[in-house]
Backbone as a chain_set.jsonl record, in Angstrom:
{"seq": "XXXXXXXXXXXXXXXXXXXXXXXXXXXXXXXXXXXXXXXXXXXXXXXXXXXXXXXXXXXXXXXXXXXXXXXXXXXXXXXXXXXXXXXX", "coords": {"N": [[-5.445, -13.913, -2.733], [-7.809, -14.67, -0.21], [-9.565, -11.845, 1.557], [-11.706, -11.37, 2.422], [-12.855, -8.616, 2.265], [-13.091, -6.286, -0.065], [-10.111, -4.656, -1.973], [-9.56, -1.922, -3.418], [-8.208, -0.945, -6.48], [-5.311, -1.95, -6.506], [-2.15, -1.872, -6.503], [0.931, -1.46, -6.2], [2.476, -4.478, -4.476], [3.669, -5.378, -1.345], [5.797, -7.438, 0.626], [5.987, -8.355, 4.055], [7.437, -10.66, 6.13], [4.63, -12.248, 7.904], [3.082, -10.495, 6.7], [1.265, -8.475, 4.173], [1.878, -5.798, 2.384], [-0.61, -3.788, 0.744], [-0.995, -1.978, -1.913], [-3.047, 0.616, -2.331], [-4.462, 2.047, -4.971], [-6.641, 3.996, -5.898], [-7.869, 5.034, -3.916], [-5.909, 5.747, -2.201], [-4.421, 4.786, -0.569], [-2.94, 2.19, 1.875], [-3.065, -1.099, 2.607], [-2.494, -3.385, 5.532], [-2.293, -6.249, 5.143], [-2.808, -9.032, 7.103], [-1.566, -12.504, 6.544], [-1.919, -15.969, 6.083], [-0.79, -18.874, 7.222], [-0.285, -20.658, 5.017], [-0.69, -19.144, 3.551], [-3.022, -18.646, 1.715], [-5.014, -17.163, 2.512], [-6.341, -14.14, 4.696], [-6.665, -11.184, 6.431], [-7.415, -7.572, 7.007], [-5.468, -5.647, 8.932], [-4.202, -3.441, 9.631], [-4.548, -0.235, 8.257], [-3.224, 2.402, 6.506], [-3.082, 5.501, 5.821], [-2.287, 7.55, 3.157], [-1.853, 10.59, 3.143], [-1.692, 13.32, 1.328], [-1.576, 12.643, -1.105], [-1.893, 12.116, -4.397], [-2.562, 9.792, -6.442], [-1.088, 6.768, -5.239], [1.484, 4.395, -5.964], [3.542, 2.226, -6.352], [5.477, 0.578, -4.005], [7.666, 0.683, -1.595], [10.043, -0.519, 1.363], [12.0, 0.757, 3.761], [13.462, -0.047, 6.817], [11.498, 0.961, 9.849], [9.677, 2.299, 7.998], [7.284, 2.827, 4.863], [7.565, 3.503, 1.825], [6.05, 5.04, -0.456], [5.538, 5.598, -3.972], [4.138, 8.573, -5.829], [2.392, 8.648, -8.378], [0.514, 10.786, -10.253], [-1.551, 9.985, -11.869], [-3.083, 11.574, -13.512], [-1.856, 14.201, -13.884], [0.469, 14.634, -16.236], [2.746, 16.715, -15.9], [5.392, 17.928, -13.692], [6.334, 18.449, -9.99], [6.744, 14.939, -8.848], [6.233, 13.209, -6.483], [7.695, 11.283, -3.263], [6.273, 9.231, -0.674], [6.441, 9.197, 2.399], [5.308, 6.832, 4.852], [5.01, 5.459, 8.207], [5.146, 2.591, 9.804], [3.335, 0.606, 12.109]], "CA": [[-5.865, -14.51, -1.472], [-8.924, -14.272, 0.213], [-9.059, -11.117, 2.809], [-12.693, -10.87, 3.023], [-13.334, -7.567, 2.162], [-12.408, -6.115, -1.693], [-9.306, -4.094, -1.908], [-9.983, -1.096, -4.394], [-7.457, -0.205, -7.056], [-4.16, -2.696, -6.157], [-1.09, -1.491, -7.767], [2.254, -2.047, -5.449], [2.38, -5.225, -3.467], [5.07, -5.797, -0.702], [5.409, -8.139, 2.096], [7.124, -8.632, 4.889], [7.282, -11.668, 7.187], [3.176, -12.498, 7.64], [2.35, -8.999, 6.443], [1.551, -7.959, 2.917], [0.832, -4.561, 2.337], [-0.992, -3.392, -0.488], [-0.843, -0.193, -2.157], [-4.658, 0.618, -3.209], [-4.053, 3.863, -5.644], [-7.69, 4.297, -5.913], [-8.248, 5.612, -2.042], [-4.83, 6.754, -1.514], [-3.951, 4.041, 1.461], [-2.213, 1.117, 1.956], [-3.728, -2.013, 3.367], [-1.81, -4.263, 5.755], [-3.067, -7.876, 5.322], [-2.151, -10.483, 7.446], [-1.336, -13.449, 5.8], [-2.455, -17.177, 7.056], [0.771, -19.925, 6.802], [-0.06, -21.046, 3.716], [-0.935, -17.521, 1.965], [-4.127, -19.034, 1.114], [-6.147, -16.408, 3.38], [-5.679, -13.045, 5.423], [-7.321, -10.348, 7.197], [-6.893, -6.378, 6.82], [-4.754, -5.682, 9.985], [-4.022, -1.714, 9.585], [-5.0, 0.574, 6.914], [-2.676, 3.961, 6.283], [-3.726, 6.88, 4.606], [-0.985, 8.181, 1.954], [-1.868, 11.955, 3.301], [-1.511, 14.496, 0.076], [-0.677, 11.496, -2.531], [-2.743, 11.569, -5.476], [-2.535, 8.114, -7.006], [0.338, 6.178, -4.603], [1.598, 3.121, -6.79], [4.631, 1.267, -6.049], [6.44, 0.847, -2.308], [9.045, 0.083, -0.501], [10.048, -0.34, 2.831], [13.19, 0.888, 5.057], [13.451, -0.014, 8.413], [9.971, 0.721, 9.874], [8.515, 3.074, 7.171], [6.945, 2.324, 4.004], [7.472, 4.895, 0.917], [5.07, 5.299, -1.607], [5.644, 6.962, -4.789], [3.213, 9.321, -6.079], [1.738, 8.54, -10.006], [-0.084, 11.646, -10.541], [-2.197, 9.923, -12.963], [-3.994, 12.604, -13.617], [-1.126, 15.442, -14.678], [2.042, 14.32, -16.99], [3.695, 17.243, -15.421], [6.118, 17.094, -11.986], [7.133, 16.974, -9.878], [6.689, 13.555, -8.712], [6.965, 12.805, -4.631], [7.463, 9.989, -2.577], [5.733, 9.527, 0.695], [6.575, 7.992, 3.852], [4.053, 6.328, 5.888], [4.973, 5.022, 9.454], [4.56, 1.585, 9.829], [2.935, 0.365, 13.398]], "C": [[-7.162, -13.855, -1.019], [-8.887, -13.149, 1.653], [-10.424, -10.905, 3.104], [-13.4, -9.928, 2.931], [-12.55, -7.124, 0.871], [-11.598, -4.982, -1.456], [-9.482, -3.231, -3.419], [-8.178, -0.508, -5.138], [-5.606, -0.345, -6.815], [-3.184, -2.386, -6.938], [0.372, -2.166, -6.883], [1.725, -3.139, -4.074], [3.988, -5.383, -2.756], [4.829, -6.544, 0.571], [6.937, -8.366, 2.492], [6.922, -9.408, 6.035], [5.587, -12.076, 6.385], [2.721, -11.256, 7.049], [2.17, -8.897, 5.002], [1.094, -6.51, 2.751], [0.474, -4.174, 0.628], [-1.374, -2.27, -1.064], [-2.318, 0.006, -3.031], [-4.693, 2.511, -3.637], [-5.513, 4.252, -5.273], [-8.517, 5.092, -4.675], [-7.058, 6.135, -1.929], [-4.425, 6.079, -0.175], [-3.464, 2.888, 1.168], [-2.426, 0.412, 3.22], [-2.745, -3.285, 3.889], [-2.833, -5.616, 5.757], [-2.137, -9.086, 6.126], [-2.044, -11.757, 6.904], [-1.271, -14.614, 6.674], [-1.148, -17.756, 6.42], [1.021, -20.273, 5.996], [-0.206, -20.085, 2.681], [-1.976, -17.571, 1.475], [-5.448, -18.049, 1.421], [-5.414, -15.301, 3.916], [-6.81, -12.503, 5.668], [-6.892, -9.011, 7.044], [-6.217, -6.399, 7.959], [-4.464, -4.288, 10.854], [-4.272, -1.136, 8.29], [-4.116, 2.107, 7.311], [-3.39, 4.345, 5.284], [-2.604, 6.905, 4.386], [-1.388, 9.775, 1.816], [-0.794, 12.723, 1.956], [-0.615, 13.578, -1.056], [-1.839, 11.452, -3.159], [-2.746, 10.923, -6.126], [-0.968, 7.196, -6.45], [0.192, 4.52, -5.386], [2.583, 2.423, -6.252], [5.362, 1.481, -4.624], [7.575, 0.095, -2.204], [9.477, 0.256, 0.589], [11.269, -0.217, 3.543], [12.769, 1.123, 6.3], [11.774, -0.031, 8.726], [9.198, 1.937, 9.142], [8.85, 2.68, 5.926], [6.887, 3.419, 3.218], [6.797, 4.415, -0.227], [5.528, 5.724, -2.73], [4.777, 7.166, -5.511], [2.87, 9.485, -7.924], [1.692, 9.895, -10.669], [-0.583, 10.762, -12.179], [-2.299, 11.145, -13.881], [-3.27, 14.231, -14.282], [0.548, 14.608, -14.756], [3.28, 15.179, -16.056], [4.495, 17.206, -14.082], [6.024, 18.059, -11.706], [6.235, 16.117, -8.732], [7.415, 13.649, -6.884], [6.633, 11.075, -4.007], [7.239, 10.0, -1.269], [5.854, 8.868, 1.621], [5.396, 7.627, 4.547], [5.052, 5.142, 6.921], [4.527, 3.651, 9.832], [4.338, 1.35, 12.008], [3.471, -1.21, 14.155]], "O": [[-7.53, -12.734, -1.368], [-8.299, -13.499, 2.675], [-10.581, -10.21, 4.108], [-14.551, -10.001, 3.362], [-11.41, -7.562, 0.722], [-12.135, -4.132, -0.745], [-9.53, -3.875, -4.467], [-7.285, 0.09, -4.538], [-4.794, 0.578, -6.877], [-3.311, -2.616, -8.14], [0.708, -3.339, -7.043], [0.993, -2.883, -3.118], [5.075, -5.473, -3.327], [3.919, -6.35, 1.377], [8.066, -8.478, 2.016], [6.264, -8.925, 6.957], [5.274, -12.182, 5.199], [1.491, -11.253, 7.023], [3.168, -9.343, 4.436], [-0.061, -6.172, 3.01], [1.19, -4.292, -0.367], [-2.23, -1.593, -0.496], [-2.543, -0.416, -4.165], [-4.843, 3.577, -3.038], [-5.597, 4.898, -4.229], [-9.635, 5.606, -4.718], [-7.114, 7.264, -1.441], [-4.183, 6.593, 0.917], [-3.598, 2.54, -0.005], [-2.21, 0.791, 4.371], [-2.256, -4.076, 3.083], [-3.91, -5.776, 6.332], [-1.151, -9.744, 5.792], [-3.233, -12.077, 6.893], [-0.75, -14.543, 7.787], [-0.566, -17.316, 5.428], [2.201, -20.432, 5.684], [0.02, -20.11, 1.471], [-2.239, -16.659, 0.691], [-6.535, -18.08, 0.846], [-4.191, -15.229, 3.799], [-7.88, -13.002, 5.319], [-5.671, -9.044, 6.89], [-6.267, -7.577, 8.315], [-4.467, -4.056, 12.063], [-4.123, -1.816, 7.275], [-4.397, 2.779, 8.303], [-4.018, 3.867, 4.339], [-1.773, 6.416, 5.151], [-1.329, 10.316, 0.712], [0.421, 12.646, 1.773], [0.479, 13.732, -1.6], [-2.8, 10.858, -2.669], [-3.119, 11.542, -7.122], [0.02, 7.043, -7.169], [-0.769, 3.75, -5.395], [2.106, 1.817, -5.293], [5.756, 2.594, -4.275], [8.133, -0.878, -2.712], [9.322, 1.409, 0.991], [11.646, -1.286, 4.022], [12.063, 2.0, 6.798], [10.951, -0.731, 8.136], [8.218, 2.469, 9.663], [9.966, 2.302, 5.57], [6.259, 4.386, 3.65], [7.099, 3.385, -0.83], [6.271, 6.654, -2.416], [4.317, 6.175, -6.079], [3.186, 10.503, -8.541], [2.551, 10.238, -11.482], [-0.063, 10.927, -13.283], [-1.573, 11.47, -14.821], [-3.873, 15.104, -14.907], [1.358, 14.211, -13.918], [4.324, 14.693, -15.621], [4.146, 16.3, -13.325], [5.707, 18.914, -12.533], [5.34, 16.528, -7.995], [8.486, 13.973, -6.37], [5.808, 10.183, -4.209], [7.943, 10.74, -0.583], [5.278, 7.781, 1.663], [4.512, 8.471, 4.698], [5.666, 4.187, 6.444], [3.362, 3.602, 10.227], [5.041, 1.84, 12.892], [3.143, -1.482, 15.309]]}, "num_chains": 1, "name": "protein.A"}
């Protein structure tokens, strides 16, 4: 969909209701997009940081926070965390 502005490094998508959020490993944040009726369009909405996550890939969401979990591209070894972020 079209949001207007390029989303860097898309790995976990999740939506909820009009919302999609998108997990952009590449920055370390997760971009809420609003989503138009038909899905055809959207808008960024909120942007989280993923504070001390070095490559956040796949989410999921209980209640009103969104958990991350943490890749570590970058070293094979663990351990491996998953990060809450606060939804608004």
């Amino acid at each position: 969909i079209d949001v207007g502005v390029p989303l860097v490094g898309n790995d976990g998508l999740i939506r909820r209701g009009s919302t999609l959020y998108v997990v952009e490993n590449a920055l370390a944040q997760i971009s809420a997009v609003k989503i138009s009726p038909d899905g055809s369009s959207g808008f960024v909405d909120q942007v989280y940081p993923v504070t001390g996550s070095e490559t956040p890939t796949t989410a999921g969401i209980f209640g009103n926070a969104l958990y991350a979990a943490d890749a570590r591209f970058g070293s094979m070894a663990g351990p491996y965390k998953v990060f809450r972020v606060d939804l608004k």
